[in-house]
mmCIF file of C-alpha atoms in Angstrom:
data_model
loop_
_atom_site.group_PDB
_atom_site.id
_atom_site.type_symbol
_atom_site.label_atom_id
_atom_site.label_comp_id
_atom_site.label_asym_id
_atom_site.label_seq_id
_atom_site.Cartn_x
_atom_site.Cartn_y
_atom_site.Cartn_z
ATOM 1 C CA GLN A 1 4.190 -21.619 -8.277
ATOM 2 C CA ASN A 2 2.893 -19.638 -10.825
ATOM 3 C CA ASN A 3 3.589 -16.569 -11.870
ATOM 4 C CA MET A 4 -0.001 -15.144 -11.843
ATOM 5 C CA TRP A 5 1.093 -12.018 -12.644
ATOM 6 C CA GLU A 6 3.189 -12.935 -16.131
ATOM 7 C CA GLU A 7 -0.588 -14.936 -17.362
ATOM 8 C CA GLN A 8 -2.465 -11.797 -16.670
ATOM 9 C CA LYS A 9 -0.387 -8.985 -18.550
ATOM 10 C CA GLY A 10 -1.824 -10.423 -21.907
ATOM 11 C CA GLU A 11 -4.911 -9.762 -20.938
ATOM 12 C CA ARG A 12 -7.432 -6.822 -19.834
ATOM 13 C CA MET A 13 -8.655 -7.967 -16.090
ATOM 14 C CA GLU A 14 -11.883 -6.765 -14.682
ATOM 15 C CA GLU A 15 -10.399 -3.939 -11.689
ATOM 16 C CA LEU A 16 -10.535 -5.227 -8.072
ATOM 17 C CA LEU A 17 -10.815 -1.484 -6.482
ATOM 18 C CA SER A 18 -12.221 1.603 -8.410
ATOM 19 C CA TYR A 19 -12.743 4.608 -7.087
ATOM 20 C CA SER A 20 -15.413 6.720 -8.981
ATOM 21 C CA HIS A 21 -16.424 10.645 -8.597
ATOM 22 C CA VAL A 22 -15.161 10.428 -4.995
ATOM 23 C CA ASP A 23 -15.300 13.410 -2.827
ATOM 24 C CA ILE A 24 -14.200 13.004 1.188
ATOM 25 C CA ALA A 25 -14.831 15.537 3.816
ATOM 26 C CA PHE A 26 -14.570 15.697 7.259
ATOM 27 C CA ARG A 27 -16.748 17.922 9.132
ATOM 28 C CA GLY A 28 -18.565 19.409 6.440
ATOM 29 C CA ASN A 29 -15.655 20.356 4.687
ATOM 30 C CA THR A 30 -14.759 18.739 1.789
ATOM 31 C CA VAL A 31 -11.065 17.827 0.889
ATOM 32 C CA VAL A 32 -10.704 15.692 -1.677
ATOM 33 C CA HIS A 33 -13.073 16.608 -5.227
ATOM 34 C CA ASP A 34 -14.090 14.078 -7.290
ATOM 35 C CA VAL A 35 -11.239 11.567 -7.501
ATOM 36 C CA SER A 36 -11.660 8.457 -10.288
ATOM 37 C CA PHE A 37 -9.505 5.931 -10.779
ATOM 38 C CA GLU A 38 -9.469 2.013 -11.363
ATOM 39 C CA LEU A 39 -6.744 -0.596 -9.892
ATOM 40 C CA HIS A 40 -6.775 -3.931 -11.638
ATOM 41 C CA PRO A 41 -4.684 -7.237 -10.779
ATOM 42 C CA GLY A 42 -1.182 -7.226 -10.614
ATOM 43 C CA GLU A 43 -1.228 -3.092 -11.862
ATOM 44 C CA ILE A 44 1.358 -0.749 -9.445
ATOM 45 C CA LEU A 45 -0.595 2.736 -9.176
ATOM 46 C CA GLY A 46 1.714 5.639 -8.293
ATOM 47 C CA ILE A 47 0.192 8.960 -6.306
ATOM 48 C CA VAL A 48 2.174 11.804 -6.151
ATOM 49 C CA GLY A 49 1.732 15.164 -4.389
ATOM 50 C CA GLU A 50 2.043 17.625 -1.881
ATOM 51 C CA SER A 51 1.753 17.204 1.471
ATOM 52 C CA GLY A 52 -2.211 17.552 2.830
ATOM 53 C CA SER A 53 -3.405 16.974 -1.027
ATOM 54 C CA GLY A 54 -4.928 14.020 -0.248
ATOM 55 C CA LYS A 55 -3.036 10.702 -0.808
ATOM 56 C CA SER A 56 -3.425 9.445 2.416
ATOM 57 C CA THR A 57 -7.061 10.622 3.270
ATOM 58 C CA LEU A 58 -7.661 8.164 0.099
ATOM 59 C CA LEU A 59 -5.960 5.227 1.155
ATOM 60 C CA LYS A 60 -7.877 5.909 4.073
ATOM 61 C CA ALA A 61 -11.351 5.948 2.821
ATOM 62 C CA ALA A 62 -10.781 2.557 1.071
ATOM 63 C CA MET A 63 -9.936 0.559 4.940
ATOM 64 C CA GLY A 64 -12.996 2.658 6.828
ATOM 65 C CA LEU A 65 -10.633 4.616 8.631
ATOM 66 C CA LEU A 66 -11.362 8.089 7.899
ATOM 67 C CA GLY A 67 -12.883 8.214 12.031
ATOM 68 C CA ARG A 68 -16.145 10.113 13.389
ATOM 69 C CA ASP A 69 -15.393 13.061 11.669
ATOM 70 C CA GLY A 70 -14.239 12.366 8.086
ATOM 71 C CA MET A 71 -16.798 10.312 5.146
ATOM 72 C CA VAL A 72 -17.308 9.864 2.124
ATOM 73 C CA THR A 73 -19.819 12.409 1.062
ATOM 74 C CA ARG A 74 -20.090 11.526 -2.932
ATOM 75 C CA GLY A 75 -19.125 8.657 -5.403
ATOM 76 C CA ASP A 76 -18.809 4.983 -4.649
ATOM 77 C CA ILE A 77 -15.385 3.423 -3.903
ATOM 78 C CA PHE A 78 -15.796 -0.465 -5.356
ATOM 79 C CA PHE A 79 -14.279 -3.536 -3.899
ATOM 80 C CA ARG A 80 -14.793 -6.625 -6.495
ATOM 81 C CA GLY A 81 -17.767 -4.843 -6.641
ATOM 82 C CA GLN A 82 -18.776 -4.338 -2.940
ATOM 83 C CA ASP A 83 -18.981 -0.743 -2.617
ATOM 84 C CA ILE A 84 -17.097 0.296 0.546
ATOM 85 C CA PRO A 85 -19.386 3.220 1.877
ATOM 86 C CA ASP A 86 -21.851 1.455 1.961
ATOM 87 C CA LEU A 87 -20.580 -1.862 4.140
ATOM 88 C CA PRO A 88 -21.571 -2.653 7.314
ATOM 89 C CA GLU A 89 -18.586 -2.622 10.175
ATOM 90 C CA LYS A 90 -18.859 -6.073 10.467
ATOM 91 C CA GLN A 91 -18.374 -6.924 6.589
ATOM 92 C CA LEU A 92 -15.606 -4.765 6.233
ATOM 93 C CA ARG A 93 -13.443 -6.463 9.061
ATOM 94 C CA THR A 94 -13.792 -9.435 6.598
ATOM 95 C CA ILE A 95 -12.126 -7.305 4.279
ATOM 96 C CA CYS A 96 -9.587 -5.275 5.242
ATOM 97 C CA GLY A 97 -6.526 -7.374 5.668
ATOM 98 C CA ALA A 98 -7.450 -10.624 3.526
ATOM 99 C CA GLY A 99 -8.678 -8.440 0.731
ATOM 100 C CA ILE A 100 -7.369 -5.213 1.065
ATOM 101 C CA GLY A 101 -4.109 -4.981 3.018
ATOM 102 C CA MET A 102 -2.537 -1.503 3.650
ATOM 103 C CA ILE A 103 0.642 -0.767 5.145
ATOM 104 C CA PHE A 104 0.716 2.569 7.723
ATOM 105 C CA GLN A 105 3.487 5.328 7.424
ATOM 106 C CA ASP A 106 3.644 4.254 10.963
ATOM 107 C CA ALA A 107 3.204 1.085 10.572
ATOM 108 C CA GLY A 108 4.758 0.704 14.375
ATOM 109 C CA ALA A 109 1.979 2.284 15.755
ATOM 110 C CA SER A 110 -0.301 -0.435 15.099
ATOM 111 C CA LEU A 111 1.812 -3.520 17.235
ATOM 112 C CA SER A 112 -0.274 -4.397 20.457
ATOM 113 C CA PRO A 113 2.318 -3.317 23.083
ATOM 114 C CA ILE A 114 1.662 -5.702 25.432
ATOM 115 C CA ARG A 115 1.377 -8.538 23.232
ATOM 116 C CA THR A 116 4.842 -10.091 20.973
ATOM 117 C CA ILE A 117 5.423 -9.750 17.787
ATOM 118 C CA GLY A 118 4.857 -13.691 16.814
ATOM 119 C CA ALA A 119 2.005 -13.580 18.935
ATOM 120 C CA GLN A 120 0.406 -10.372 16.960
ATOM 121 C CA ILE A 121 1.587 -12.374 13.385
ATOM 122 C CA ARG A 122 0.334 -15.847 14.194
ATOM 123 C CA GLU A 123 -2.990 -14.694 15.015
ATOM 124 C CA SER A 124 -3.204 -12.101 12.246
ATOM 125 C CA MET A 125 -3.435 -14.679 10.573
ATOM 126 C CA ALA A 126 -5.199 -16.938 11.422
ATOM 127 C CA VAL A 127 -7.921 -14.714 11.551
ATOM 128 C CA HIS A 128 -8.069 -14.471 7.522
ATOM 129 C CA LYS A 129 -6.465 -18.605 6.653
ATOM 130 C CA LYS A 130 -6.381 -21.658 8.300
ATOM 131 C CA ILE A 131 -2.547 -22.151 9.261
ATOM 132 C CA THR A 132 -1.115 -23.303 12.081
ATOM 133 C CA LYS A 133 1.297 -22.023 14.178
ATOM 134 C CA ALA A 134 4.671 -23.166 13.109
ATOM 135 C CA GLU A 135 3.476 -22.140 9.337
ATOM 136 C CA ALA A 136 3.044 -18.495 10.383
ATOM 137 C CA LYS A 137 6.632 -18.395 12.082
ATOM 138 C CA ARG A 138 7.679 -20.423 8.846
ATOM 139 C CA GLN A 139 6.888 -17.802 6.530
ATOM 140 C CA ALA A 140 7.048 -15.385 8.908
ATOM 141 C CA LEU A 141 10.890 -15.666 9.585
ATOM 142 C CA GLN A 142 10.959 -16.350 5.597
ATOM 143 C CA LEU A 143 10.110 -11.998 5.395
ATOM 144 C CA PHE A 144 12.096 -11.456 8.213
ATOM 145 C CA GLU A 145 15.358 -12.470 6.184
ATOM 146 C CA LYS A 146 14.287 -11.065 2.801
ATOM 147 C CA ILE A 147 13.520 -7.184 4.669
ATOM 148 C CA ASP A 148 16.949 -7.711 6.525
ATOM 149 C CA LEU A 149 15.143 -7.833 9.725
ATOM 150 C CA GLU A 150 18.414 -10.291 11.227
ATOM 151 C CA ASP A 151 17.900 -12.433 14.350
ATOM 152 C CA GLY A 152 13.734 -13.269 13.712
ATOM 153 C CA GLU A 153 13.958 -15.539 16.572
ATOM 154 C CA ARG A 154 14.006 -12.781 18.831
ATOM 155 C CA ILE A 155 12.170 -10.413 16.728
ATOM 156 C CA TRP A 156 9.213 -13.189 16.871
ATOM 157 C CA ARG A 157 9.575 -13.336 21.284
ATOM 158 C CA SER A 158 10.257 -9.604 21.496
ATOM 159 C CA TYR A 159 7.308 -6.864 22.615
ATOM 160 C CA PRO A 160 7.294 -3.713 19.773
ATOM 161 C CA PHE A 161 9.254 -1.743 22.980
ATOM 162 C CA GLU A 162 12.083 -4.217 22.398
ATOM 163 C CA LEU A 163 12.561 -3.360 18.442
ATOM 164 C CA SER A 164 13.797 0.200 16.820
ATOM 165 C CA GLY A 165 11.389 2.206 15.109
ATOM 166 C CA GLY A 166 12.966 1.165 11.830
ATOM 167 C CA MET A 167 12.327 -2.546 12.838
ATOM 168 C CA LYS A 168 8.769 -2.003 14.371
ATOM 169 C CA GLN A 169 8.167 -0.799 10.615
ATOM 170 C CA ARG A 170 9.794 -3.856 8.990
ATOM 171 C CA VAL A 171 7.503 -5.919 10.990
ATOM 172 C CA GLY A 172 4.295 -3.661 10.233
ATOM 173 C CA ILE A 173 5.330 -3.992 6.918
ATOM 174 C CA ALA A 174 5.725 -7.757 6.848
ATOM 175 C CA LEU A 175 2.336 -8.039 8.408
ATOM 176 C CA ALA A 176 0.971 -6.360 5.777
ATOM 177 C CA MET A 177 2.290 -8.891 3.081
ATOM 178 C CA LEU A 178 2.101 -11.882 4.839
ATOM 179 C CA LEU A 179 -1.813 -11.954 4.459
ATOM 180 C CA GLU A 180 -0.820 -11.677 0.327
ATOM 181 C CA PRO A 181 -3.974 -9.504 -0.690
ATOM 182 C CA PRO A 182 -5.227 -8.741 -4.008
ATOM 183 C CA VAL A 183 -5.067 -4.952 -3.194
ATOM 184 C CA LEU A 184 -2.246 -3.506 -0.873
ATOM 185 C CA LEU A 185 -2.189 -0.198 0.414
ATOM 186 C CA ALA A 186 0.558 1.982 0.841
ATOM 187 C CA ASP A 187 1.231 5.038 2.321
ATOM 188 C CA GLU A 188 4.657 5.761 2.371
ATOM 189 C CA PRO A 189 6.124 2.924 3.528
ATOM 190 C CA THR A 190 9.760 2.971 3.127
ATOM 191 C CA SER A 191 9.924 6.780 4.603
ATOM 192 C CA ALA A 192 11.528 5.663 7.933
ATOM 193 C CA LEU A 193 13.721 3.578 6.513
ATOM 194 C CA ASP A 194 17.416 3.456 4.605
ATOM 195 C CA VAL A 195 17.864 3.258 1.618
ATOM 196 C CA ALA A 196 19.611 -0.440 1.017
ATOM 197 C CA VAL A 197 16.376 -1.544 3.397
ATOM 198 C CA GLN A 198 14.005 0.845 1.321
ATOM 199 C CA LYS A 199 15.306 -1.339 -1.726
ATOM 200 C CA GLN A 200 14.608 -4.948 -0.336
ATOM 201 C CA VAL A 201 10.981 -3.560 0.346
ATOM 202 C CA ALA A 202 10.734 -2.518 -2.790
ATOM 203 C CA GLU A 203 11.599 -5.624 -4.246
ATOM 204 C CA GLU A 204 9.341 -7.630 -1.877
ATOM 205 C CA MET A 205 6.122 -6.256 -3.361
ATOM 206 C CA LEU A 206 7.166 -6.539 -6.498
ATOM 207 C CA HIS A 207 7.625 -10.145 -5.440
ATOM 208 C CA LEU A 208 4.044 -10.269 -3.950
ATOM 209 C CA ARG A 209 3.197 -8.794 -7.656
ATOM 210 C CA GLU A 210 4.782 -11.000 -9.585
ATOM 211 C CA VAL A 211 3.917 -14.753 -7.677
ATOM 212 C CA PHE A 212 -0.019 -13.497 -6.623
ATOM 213 C CA GLY A 213 -0.518 -10.522 -8.980
ATOM 214 C CA THR A 214 -1.109 -8.017 -5.813
ATOM 215 C CA ALA A 215 -2.322 -5.218 -7.066
ATOM 216 C CA ILE A 216 -0.372 -1.734 -4.956
ATOM 217 C CA VAL A 217 -1.059 1.414 -4.506
ATOM 218 C CA LEU A 218 1.645 3.573 -3.264
ATOM 219 C CA VAL A 219 1.119 7.140 -2.100
ATOM 220 C CA THR A 220 4.900 8.174 -1.753
ATOM 221 C CA HIS A 221 7.075 11.269 -1.988
ATOM 222 C CA ASP A 222 9.822 9.890 -4.181
ATOM 223 C CA ILE A 223 9.017 9.950 -7.999
ATOM 224 C CA GLY A 224 12.384 7.490 -8.520
ATOM 225 C CA VAL A 225 10.264 4.874 -6.778
ATOM 226 C CA VAL A 226 7.242 5.786 -8.190
ATOM 227 C CA SER A 227 9.635 5.441 -11.698
ATOM 228 C CA ALA A 228 10.752 2.397 -11.035
ATOM 229 C CA MET A 229 7.697 0.793 -9.931
ATOM 230 C CA ALA A 230 4.090 1.949 -11.014
ATOM 231 C CA ASP A 231 2.608 1.635 -14.369
ATOM 232 C CA THR A 232 0.230 4.313 -14.299
ATOM 233 C CA VAL A 233 0.182 7.298 -11.756
ATOM 234 C CA LEU A 234 -2.369 9.754 -10.458
ATOM 235 C CA VAL A 235 -1.455 13.249 -9.742
ATOM 236 C CA LEU A 236 -3.353 14.585 -6.987
ATOM 237 C CA LYS A 237 -3.450 18.527 -6.162
ATOM 238 C CA ASP A 238 -5.432 19.894 -3.495
ATOM 239 C CA GLY A 239 -7.444 17.109 -3.440
ATOM 240 C CA CYS A 240 -8.335 17.716 -6.790
ATOM 241 C CA VAL A 241 -7.038 14.532 -10.212
ATOM 242 C CA ALA A 242 -3.358 16.581 -11.964
ATOM 243 C CA GLU A 243 -3.120 14.657 -13.636
ATOM 244 C CA TYR A 244 -3.971 10.350 -14.603
ATOM 245 C CA GLY A 245 -2.019 8.231 -16.712
ATOM 246 C CA THR A 246 0.474 5.304 -17.960
ATOM 247 C CA ALA A 247 3.490 6.015 -15.623
ATOM 248 C CA GLU A 248 5.317 6.558 -19.102
ATOM 249 C CA GLN A 249 2.961 9.636 -20.068
ATOM 250 C CA VAL A 250 3.101 11.550 -16.821
ATOM 251 C CA LEU A 251 6.484 11.496 -16.221
ATOM 252 C CA LYS A 252 7.763 11.635 -19.499
ATOM 253 C CA GLU A 253 5.634 14.084 -21.300
ATOM 254 C CA PRO A 254 3.554 15.171 -18.348
ATOM 255 C CA ARG A 255 0.592 17.699 -19.647
ATOM 256 C CA ARG A 256 0.099 19.975 -17.073
ATOM 257 C CA GLU A 257 1.962 22.228 -15.589
ATOM 258 C CA TYR A 258 2.102 21.364 -11.983
ATOM 259 C CA THR A 259 2.513 17.871 -12.528
ATOM 260 C CA LYS A 260 5.807 19.525 -14.612
ATOM 261 C CA ASN A 261 7.272 21.645 -11.392
ATOM 262 C CA LEU A 262 6.697 18.549 -9.131
ATOM 263 C CA LEU A 263 8.443 16.672 -11.275
ATOM 264 C CA ALA A 264 11.412 20.052 -12.001
ATOM 265 C CA ALA A 265 11.422 19.900 -7.614
ATOM 266 C CA VAL A 266 12.947 16.208 -7.717
ATOM 267 C CA PRO A 267 16.648 17.045 -6.560
ATOM 268 C CA ARG A 268 19.322 15.357 -9.058
ATOM 269 C CA LEU A 269 23.239 14.361 -8.922
ATOM 270 C CA TRP A 270 24.867 16.270 -11.751
ATOM 271 C CA ARG A 271 28.389 14.490 -12.503
ATOM 272 C CA LYS A 272 30.901 15.603 -14.941
#
């Protein structure tokens, strides 16, 4: 396969996703203030900050998932030149999934309880691209194996209630990744998984980037994951940008006291 990311690294690409001076409010109360950033093909942006700092809210805004009480009250969120907050729902649905994919913190909760895993994966893939049932199954079972979902045939035939929480989370991750979206939003995707599986999921996300040039926005509390994966880092505090720059600059030479304190709070194992 063509390694798109290798081809793109040497040149400055036009941004896929950009936030420009974005404010987000719920019931008139602004919770995200004046956030701006750009995401280019193949770039991995890590968003870090305390709980309640607005990290997940930023991602949901790009998917039109703020609910009835939430809205973007100022600024623009552009995906390939289209301003997402201004799009009609029908047009937004064509972008979500195939254009912008999302892995939720509780990905398993988005699965329908009354349909098999295989039926849901097949339908999701068929909505966005022409694919046979056999090919959809082949791709899914291949990915299941890579993220440590053993007995893929059984999982394909199973209903969500027959799977453990960790297995449902990995199915949700697979569902988002199988569509190979140019932008993947990942909201604490591995927090419910054990360390070995976290590593496998992270490796598969990096593989998506290497092969397809997928850009990833990764929301996480784990500075170690950001350090290992991210090209750029955005630090949020109380809904505002505390710091934004390359991963090397933000993690090794942070300018803001808040970022220094956040990094200092990361537990470390010491060996004599």
